[in-house]
Amino acid sequence: MPQQPIDQNTRIVVALIGVALVGFIAVTYPALIPALTVALATFMALAILLKL
């Protein structure tokens, strides 16, 4: 079964859900902000490297 292409709206919705989740975690647990920053930087590097 071939994979369906991901449309632009799906990418935007997934990004907004991720931003909301990271924002909620940052407000709830301020001590995790450095870890969230490292995780975001790693994710962005992988996304650029893999051209997702």
N, CA, C and O atoms as a Tripos MOL2 file, in Angstrom:
@<TRIPOS>MOLECULE
protein
  208   207    52     0     0
PROTEIN
NO_CHARGES

@<TRIPOS>ATOM
      1 N           0.8380   -1.1780    0.0000 N.3       1 MET1
      2 CA          0.0000    0.0000    0.0000 C.3       1 MET1
      3 C           0.8870    1.2470    0.0000 C.2       1 MET1
      4 O           1.6870    1.4230    0.9190 O.2       1 MET1
      5 N           0.7660    2.1030   -0.9950 N.am      2 PRO2
      6 CA          1.6220    3.2980   -1.0560 C.3       2 PRO2
      7 C           1.2460    4.3110    0.0160 C.2       2 PRO2
      8 O           0.0900    4.4150    0.4270 O.2       2 PRO2
      9 N           2.2500    5.0490    0.4530 N.am      3 GLN3
     10 CA          2.0090    6.0670    1.4750 C.3       3 GLN3
     11 C           1.3470    7.2820    0.8490 C.2       3 GLN3
     12 O           1.6410    7.6550   -0.2860 O.2       3 GLN3
     13 N           0.4510    7.8900    1.6070 N.am      4 GLN4
     14 CA         -0.1940    9.1090    1.1590 C.3       4 GLN4
     15 C           0.7450   10.2860    1.4060 C.2       4 GLN4
     16 O           1.3890   10.3420    2.4550 O.2       4 GLN4
     17 N           0.8400   11.2250    0.4710 N.am      5 PRO5
     18 CA          1.6860   12.4040    0.7200 C.3       5 PRO5
     19 C           1.0850   13.2710    1.8310 C.2       5 PRO5
     20 O          -0.1340   13.3820    1.9590 O.2       5 PRO5
     21 N           1.9520   13.8740    2.6190 N.am      6 ILE6
     22 CA          1.5000   14.7380    3.7130 C.3       6 ILE6
     23 C           1.2840   16.1340    3.1460 C.2       6 ILE6
     24 O           2.2030   16.7290    2.5840 O.2       6 ILE6
     25 N           0.0780   16.6520    3.2910 N.am      7 ASP7
     26 CA         -0.2000   17.9810    2.7610 C.3       7 ASP7
     27 C           0.2840   19.0600    3.7400 C.2       7 ASP7
     28 O           0.6570   18.7630    4.8750 O.2       7 ASP7
     29 N           0.2700   20.2900    3.2870 N.am      8 GLN8
     30 CA          0.8030   21.4120    4.0660 C.3       8 GLN8
     31 C           0.0130   21.6300    5.3550 C.2       8 GLN8
     32 O           0.6030   21.9470    6.3880 O.2       8 GLN8
     33 N          -1.3120   21.4670    5.3140 N.am      9 ASN9
     34 CA         -2.1260   21.6900    6.5060 C.3       9 ASN9
     35 C          -1.7840   20.7000    7.6090 C.2       9 ASN9
     36 O          -1.7830   21.0640    8.7850 O.2       9 ASN9
     37 N          -1.4950   19.4610    7.2490 N.am     10 THR10
     38 CA         -1.1260   18.4640    8.2500 C.3      10 THR10
     39 C           0.1810   18.8490    8.9230 C.2      10 THR10
     40 O           0.3130   18.7210   10.1400 O.2      10 THR10
     41 N           1.1350   19.3120    8.1540 N.am     11 ARG11
     42 CA          2.4200   19.7380    8.7400 C.3      11 ARG11
     43 C           2.2260   20.9050    9.7010 C.2      11 ARG11
     44 O           2.8420   20.9420   10.7650 O.2      11 ARG11
     45 N           1.3800   21.8500    9.3340 N.am     12 ILE12
     46 CA          1.1380   23.0090   10.2000 C.3      12 ILE12
     47 C           0.4690   22.5780   11.4970 C.2      12 ILE12
     48 O           0.8460   23.0430   12.5730 O.2      12 ILE12
     49 N          -0.5140   21.6980   11.4060 N.am     13 VAL13
     50 CA         -1.2190   21.2350   12.6040 C.3      13 VAL13
     51 C          -0.2680   20.4700   13.5320 C.2      13 VAL13
     52 O          -0.2890   20.6750   14.7460 O.2      13 VAL13
     53 N           0.5560   19.5990   12.9710 N.am     14 VAL14
     54 CA          1.5060   18.8520   13.7920 C.3      14 VAL14
     55 C           2.5080   19.8040   14.4510 C.2      14 VAL14
     56 O           2.8510   19.6230   15.6190 O.2      14 VAL14
     57 N           2.9740   20.8020   13.7250 N.am     15 ALA15
     58 CA          3.9050   21.7730   14.2940 C.3      15 ALA15
     59 C           3.2530   22.5650   15.4200 C.2      15 ALA15
     60 O           3.8840   22.8020   16.4500 O.2      15 ALA15
     61 N           2.0030   22.9750   15.2410 N.am     16 LEU16
     62 CA          1.3130   23.7260   16.2870 C.3      16 LEU16
     63 C           1.0710   22.8780   17.5290 C.2      16 LEU16
     64 O           1.1950   23.3710   18.6500 O.2      16 LEU16
     65 N           0.7270   21.6120   17.3400 N.am     17 ILE17
     66 CA          0.5470   20.7220   18.4930 C.3      17 ILE17
     67 C           1.8740   20.5630   19.2380 C.2      17 ILE17
     68 O           1.8990   20.5840   20.4690 O.2      17 ILE17
     69 N           2.9750   20.4060   18.5000 N.am     18 GLY18
     70 CA          4.2870   20.2870   19.1340 C.3      18 GLY18
     71 C           4.6840   21.5320   19.8890 C.2      18 GLY18
     72 O           5.2200   21.4450   20.9930 O.2      18 GLY18
     73 N           4.4260   22.6970   19.3070 N.am     19 VAL19
     74 CA          4.7570   23.9600   19.9740 C.3      19 VAL19
     75 C           3.9230   24.1180   21.2380 C.2      19 VAL19
     76 O           4.4360   24.5520   22.2690 O.2      19 VAL19
     77 N           2.6460   23.7720   21.1660 N.am     20 ALA20
     78 CA          1.7820   23.8690   22.3450 C.3      20 ALA20
     79 C           2.2600   22.9290   23.4530 C.2      20 ALA20
     80 O           2.2670   23.3070   24.6240 O.2      20 ALA20
     81 N           2.6580   21.7110   23.0890 N.am     21 LEU21
     82 CA          3.1330   20.7580   24.0780 C.3      21 LEU21
     83 C           4.4370   21.2320   24.7250 C.2      21 LEU21
     84 O           4.5890   21.1630   25.9450 O.2      21 LEU21
     85 N           5.3700   21.7100   23.9100 N.am     22 VAL22
     86 CA          6.6420   22.2080   24.4570 C.3      22 VAL22
     87 C           6.3880   23.4310   25.3420 C.2      22 VAL22
     88 O           6.9990   23.5610   26.4030 O.2      22 VAL22
     89 N           5.5020   24.3200   24.9190 N.am     23 GLY23
     90 CA          5.1690   25.4910   25.7360 C.3      23 GLY23
     91 C           4.5460   25.0950   27.0590 C.2      23 GLY23
     92 O           4.8740   25.6740   28.0940 O.2      23 GLY23
     93 N           3.6520   24.1190   27.0400 N.am     24 PHE24
     94 CA          3.0190   23.6440   28.2720 C.3      24 PHE24
     95 C           4.0490   23.0400   29.2230 C.2      24 PHE24
     96 O           4.0270   23.3090   30.4240 O.2      24 PHE24
     97 N           4.9520   22.2210   28.6800 N.am     25 ILE25
     98 CA          5.9960   21.6110   29.5140 C.3      25 ILE25
     99 C           6.9180   22.6780   30.0860 C.2      25 ILE25
    100 O           7.3170   22.5980   31.2470 O.2      25 ILE25
    101 N           7.2620   23.6880   29.2680 N.am     26 ALA26
    102 CA          8.1560   24.7570   29.7410 C.3      26 ALA26
    103 C           7.5070   25.5630   30.8570 C.2      26 ALA26
    104 O           8.1900   25.9750   31.7940 O.2      26 ALA26
    105 N           6.1950   25.7980   30.7730 N.am     27 VAL27
    106 CA          5.5060   26.5530   31.8280 C.3      27 VAL27
    107 C           5.3340   25.6960   33.0770 C.2      27 VAL27
    108 O           5.4690   26.1890   34.1970 O.2      27 VAL27
    109 N           5.0380   24.4190   32.8860 N.am     28 THR28
    110 CA          4.7920   23.5350   34.0250 C.3      28 THR28
    111 C           6.0830   23.1690   34.7550 C.2      28 THR28
    112 O           6.1220   23.1560   35.9850 O.2      28 THR28
    113 N           7.1330   22.8730   33.9990 N.am     29 TYR29
    114 CA          8.4140   22.4610   34.5790 C.3      29 TYR29
    115 C           9.5300   23.3640   34.0530 C.2      29 TYR29
    116 O          10.2150   22.9990   33.0980 O.2      29 TYR29
    117 N           9.7230   24.5420   34.6650 N.am     30 PRO30
    118 CA         10.7420   25.4810   34.1580 C.3      30 PRO30
    119 C          12.1750   24.9220   34.1890 C.2      30 PRO30
    120 O          13.0340   25.3930   33.4420 O.2      30 PRO30
    121 N          12.4340   23.9390   35.0340 N.am     31 ALA31
    122 CA         13.7840   23.3640   35.1030 C.3      31 ALA31
    123 C          14.1360   22.5930   33.8360 C.2      31 ALA31
    124 O          15.3140   22.3330   33.5900 O.2      31 ALA31
    125 N          13.1510   22.2220   33.0270 N.am     32 LEU32
    126 CA         13.4080   21.4460   31.8120 C.3      32 LEU32
    127 C          13.7000   22.3070   30.5920 C.2      32 LEU32
    128 O          13.9280   21.7660   29.5100 O.2      32 LEU32
    129 N          13.7020   23.6160   30.7300 N.am     33 ILE33
    130 CA         13.9150   24.4960   29.5770 C.3      33 ILE33
    131 C          15.2560   24.2240   28.8810 C.2      33 ILE33
    132 O          15.2830   24.1760   27.6510 O.2      33 ILE33
    133 N          16.3660   24.0460   29.6070 N.am     34 PRO34
    134 CA         17.6170   23.7180   28.8940 C.3      34 PRO34
    135 C          17.5290   22.4070   28.1130 C.2      34 PRO34
    136 O          18.0430   22.3190   26.9980 O.2      34 PRO34
    137 N          16.8890   21.3970   28.6790 N.am     35 ALA35
    138 CA         16.7520   20.1210   27.9810 C.3      35 ALA35
    139 C          15.8610   20.2780   26.7570 C.2      35 ALA35
    140 O          16.1320   19.6800   25.7160 O.2      35 ALA35
    141 N          14.8040   21.0720   26.8690 N.am     36 LEU36
    142 CA         13.9240   21.3060   25.7270 C.3      36 LEU36
    143 C          14.6610   22.0490   24.6190 C.2      36 LEU36
    144 O          14.4260   21.7940   23.4380 O.2      36 LEU36
    145 N          15.5490   22.9660   24.9920 N.am     37 THR37
    146 CA         16.3260   23.7060   24.0040 C.3      37 THR37
    147 C          17.2570   22.7790   23.2390 C.2      37 THR37
    148 O          17.3660   22.8700   22.0160 O.2      37 THR37
    149 N          17.9240   21.8920   23.9530 N.am     38 VAL38
    150 CA         18.8230   20.9300   23.3040 C.3      38 VAL38
    151 C          18.0230   19.9910   22.4020 C.2      38 VAL38
    152 O          18.4490   19.6910   21.2870 O.2      38 VAL38
    153 N          16.8770   19.5330   22.8750 N.am     39 ALA39
    154 CA         16.0480   18.6360   22.0740 C.3      39 ALA39
    155 C          15.5530   19.3400   20.8100 C.2      39 ALA39
    156 O          15.5370   18.7350   19.7380 O.2      39 ALA39
    157 N          15.1550   20.5930   20.9170 N.am     40 LEU40
    158 CA         14.6940   21.3390   19.7490 C.3      40 LEU40
    159 C          15.8270   21.5450   18.7450 C.2      40 LEU40
    160 O          15.6220   21.4030   17.5400 O.2      40 LEU40
    161 N          17.0140   21.8780   19.2350 N.am     41 ALA41
    162 CA         18.1560   22.0720   18.3440 C.3      41 ALA41
    163 C          18.5120   20.7650   17.6220 C.2      41 ALA41
    164 O          18.8270   20.7780   16.4320 O.2      41 ALA41
    165 N          18.4630   19.6570   18.3340 N.am     42 THR42
    166 CA         18.7400   18.3580   17.7220 C.3      42 THR42
    167 C          17.6980   18.0090   16.6740 C.2      42 THR42
    168 O          18.0370   17.5290   15.5920 O.2      42 THR42
    169 N          16.4230   18.2500   16.9900 N.am     43 PHE43
    170 CA         15.3540   17.9590   16.0420 C.3      43 PHE43
    171 C          15.4990   18.8020   14.7790 C.2      43 PHE43
    172 O          15.3320   18.2910   13.6710 O.2      43 PHE43
    173 N          15.8080   20.0850   14.9360 N.am     44 MET44
    174 CA         15.9540   20.9560   13.7700 C.3      44 MET44
    175 C          17.1530   20.5300   12.9210 C.2      44 MET44
    176 O          17.0850   20.5650   11.6930 O.2      44 MET44
    177 N          18.2470   20.1290   13.5670 N.am     45 ALA45
    178 CA         19.4090   19.6760   12.8060 C.3      45 ALA45
    179 C          19.0730   18.4170   12.0040 C.2      45 ALA45
    180 O          19.4650   18.2950   10.8440 O.2      45 ALA45
    181 N          18.3520   17.4880   12.6190 N.am     46 LEU46
    182 CA         17.9520   16.2760   11.9060 C.3      46 LEU46
    183 C          16.9710   16.5920   10.7870 C.2      46 LEU46
    184 O          17.0550   16.0050    9.7080 O.2      46 LEU46
    185 N          16.0430   17.5090   11.0310 N.am     47 ALA47
    186 CA         15.0700   17.8620   10.0080 C.3      47 ALA47
    187 C          15.7580   18.4840    8.7960 C.2      47 ALA47
    188 O          15.3970   18.1950    7.6540 O.2      47 ALA47
    189 N          16.7370   19.3260    9.0440 N.am     48 ILE48
    190 CA         17.4780   19.9490    7.9410 C.3      48 ILE48
    191 C          18.3290   18.9070    7.2230 C.2      48 ILE48
    192 O          18.3920   18.8800    5.9940 O.2      48 ILE48
    193 N          18.9830   18.0520    8.0060 N.am     49 LEU49
    194 CA         19.8430   17.0210    7.4260 C.3      49 LEU49
    195 C          19.0430   16.0540    6.5650 C.2      49 LEU49
    196 O          19.4790   15.6780    5.4770 O.2      49 LEU49
    197 N          17.8700   15.6500    7.0530 N.am     50 LEU50
    198 CA         17.0520   14.6750    6.3290 C.3      50 LEU50
    199 C          16.0480   15.3230    5.3930 C.2      50 LEU50
    200 O          15.3210   14.6320    4.6800 O.2      50 LEU50
    201 N          16.0050   16.6580    5.3920 N.am     51 LYS51
    202 CA         15.0920   17.4310    4.5510 C.3      51 LYS51
    203 C          13.6520   16.9740    4.6910 C.2      51 LYS51
    204 O          12.9800   16.6490    3.7120 O.2      51 LYS51
    205 N          13.1920   16.9570    5.9550 N.am     52 LEU52
    206 CA         11.8210   16.5060    6.2360 C.3      52 LEU52
    207 C          10.8300   17.5840    5.9770 C.2      52 LEU52
    208 O           9.6300   17.3770    6.1610 O.2      52 LEU52
@<TRIPOS>BOND
     1     1     2 1
     2     2     3 1
     3     3     4 2
     4     3     5 am
     5     5     6 1
     6     6     7 1
     7     7     8 2
     8     7     9 am
     9     9    10 1
    10    10    11 1
    11    11    12 2
    12    11    13 am
    13    13    14 1
    14    14    15 1
    15    15    16 2
    16    15    17 am
    17    17    18 1
    18    18    19 1
    19    19    20 2
    20    19    21 am
    21    21    22 1
    22    22    23 1
    23    23    24 2
    24    23    25 am
    25    25    26 1
    26    26    27 1
    27    27    28 2
    28    27    29 am
    29    29    30 1
    30    30    31 1
    31    31    32 2
    32    31    33 am
    33    33    34 1
    34    34    35 1
    35    35    36 2
    36    35    37 am
    37    37    38 1
    38    38    39 1
    39    39    40 2
    40    39    41 am
    41    41    42 1
    42    42    43 1
    43    43    44 2
    44    43    45 am
    45    45    46 1
    46    46    47 1
    47    47    48 2
    48    47    49 am
    49    49    50 1
    50    50    51 1
    51    51    52 2
    52    51    53 am
    53    53    54 1
    54    54    55 1
    55    55    56 2
    56    55    57 am
    57    57    58 1
    58    58    59 1
    59    59    60 2
    60    59    61 am
    61    61    62 1
    62    62    63 1
    63    63    64 2
    64    63    65 am
    65    65    66 1
    66    66    67 1
    67    67    68 2
    68    67    69 am
    69    69    70 1
    70    70    71 1
    71    71    72 2
    72    71    73 am
    73    73    74 1
    74    74    75 1
    75    75    76 2
    76    75    77 am
    77    77    78 1
    78    78    79 1
    79    79    80 2
    80    79    81 am
    81    81    82 1
    82    82    83 1
    83    83    84 2
    84    83    85 am
    85    85    86 1
    86    86    87 1
    87    87    88 2
    88    87    89 am
    89    89    90 1
    90    90    91 1
    91    91    92 2
    92    91    93 am
    93    93    94 1
    94    94    95 1
    95    95    96 2
    96    95    97 am
    97    97    98 1
    98    98    99 1
    99    99   100 2
   100    99   101 am
   101   101   102 1
   102   102   103 1
   103   103   104 2
   104   103   105 am
   105   105   106 1
   106   106   107 1
   107   107   108 2
   108   107   109 am
   109   109   110 1
   110   110   111 1
   111   111   112 2
   112   111   113 am
   113   113   114 1
   114   114   115 1
   115   115   116 2
   116   115   117 am
   117   117   118 1
   118   118   119 1
   119   119   120 2
   120   119   121 am
   121   121   122 1
   122   122   123 1
   123   123   124 2
   124   123   125 am
   125   125   126 1
   126   126   127 1
   127   127   128 2
   128   127   129 am
   129   129   130 1
   130   130   131 1
   131   131   132 2
   132   131   133 am
   133   133   134 1
   134   134   135 1
   135   135   136 2
   136   135   137 am
   137   137   138 1
   138   138   139 1
   139   139   140 2
   140   139   141 am
   141   141   142 1
   142   142   143 1
   143   143   144 2
   144   143   145 am
   145   145   146 1
   146   146   147 1
   147   147   148 2
   148   147   149 am
   149   149   150 1
   150   150   151 1
   151   151   152 2
   152   151   153 am
   153   153   154 1
   154   154   155 1
   155   155   156 2
   156   155   157 am
   157   157   158 1
   158   158   159 1
   159   159   160 2
   160   159   161 am
   161   161   162 1
   162   162   163 1
   163   163   164 2
   164   163   165 am
   165   165   166 1
   166   166   167 1
   167   167   168 2
   168   167   169 am
   169   169   170 1
   170   170   171 1
   171   171   172 2
   172   171   173 am
   173   173   174 1
   174   174   175 1
   175   175   176 2
   176   175   177 am
   177   177   178 1
   178   178   179 1
   179   179   180 2
   180   179   181 am
   181   181   182 1
   182   182   183 1
   183   183   184 2
   184   183   185 am
   185   185   186 1
   186   186   187 1
   187   187   188 2
   188   187   189 am
   189   189   190 1
   190   190   191 1
   191   191   192 2
   192   191   193 am
   193   193   194 1
   194   194   195 1
   195   195   196 2
   196   195   197 am
   197   197   198 1
   198   198   199 1
   199   199   200 2
   200   199   201 am
   201   201   202 1
   202   202   203 1
   203   203   204 2
   204   203   205 am
   205   205   206 1
   206   206   207 1
   207   207   208 2
@<TRIPOS>SUBSTRUCTURE
     1 MET1         2 RESIDUE 1 A MET
     2 PRO2         6 RESIDUE 1 A PRO
     3 GLN3        10 RESIDUE 1 A GLN
     4 GLN4        14 RESIDUE 1 A GLN
     5 PRO5        18 RESIDUE 1 A PRO
     6 ILE6        22 RESIDUE 1 A ILE
     7 ASP7        26 RESIDUE 1 A ASP
     8 GLN8        30 RESIDUE 1 A GLN
     9 ASN9        34 RESIDUE 1 A ASN
    10 THR10       38 RESIDUE 1 A THR
    11 ARG11       42 RESIDUE 1 A ARG
    12 ILE12       46 RESIDUE 1 A ILE
    13 VAL13       50 RESIDUE 1 A VAL
    14 VAL14       54 RESIDUE 1 A VAL
    15 ALA15       58 RESIDUE 1 A ALA
    16 LEU16       62 RESIDUE 1 A LEU
    17 ILE17       66 RESIDUE 1 A ILE
    18 GLY18       70 RESIDUE 1 A GLY
    19 VAL19       74 RESIDUE 1 A VAL
    20 ALA20       78 RESIDUE 1 A ALA
    21 LEU21       82 RESIDUE 1 A LEU
    22 VAL22       86 RESIDUE 1 A VAL
    23 GLY23       90 RESIDUE 1 A GLY
    24 PHE24       94 RESIDUE 1 A PHE
    25 ILE25       98 RESIDUE 1 A ILE
    26 ALA26      102 RESIDUE 1 A ALA
    27 VAL27      106 RESIDUE 1 A VAL
    28 THR28      110 RESIDUE 1 A THR
    29 TYR29      114 RESIDUE 1 A TYR
    30 PRO30      118 RESIDUE 1 A PRO
    31 ALA31      122 RESIDUE 1 A ALA
    32 LEU32      126 RESIDUE 1 A LEU
    33 ILE33      130 RESIDUE 1 A ILE
    34 PRO34      134 RESIDUE 1 A PRO
    35 ALA35      138 RESIDUE 1 A ALA
    36 LEU36      142 RESIDUE 1 A LEU
    37 THR37      146 RESIDUE 1 A THR
    38 VAL38      150 RESIDUE 1 A VAL
    39 ALA39      154 RESIDUE 1 A ALA
    40 LEU40      158 RESIDUE 1 A LEU
    41 ALA41      162 RESIDUE 1 A ALA
    42 THR42      166 RESIDUE 1 A THR
    43 PHE43      170 RESIDUE 1 A PHE
    44 MET44      174 RESIDUE 1 A MET
    45 ALA45      178 RESIDUE 1 A ALA
    46 LEU46      182 RESIDUE 1 A LEU
    47 ALA47      186 RESIDUE 1 A ALA
    48 ILE48      190 RESIDUE 1 A ILE
    49 LEU49      194 RESIDUE 1 A LEU
    50 LEU50      198 RESIDUE 1 A LEU
    51 LYS51      202 RESIDUE 1 A LYS
    52 LEU52      206 RESIDUE 1 A LEU
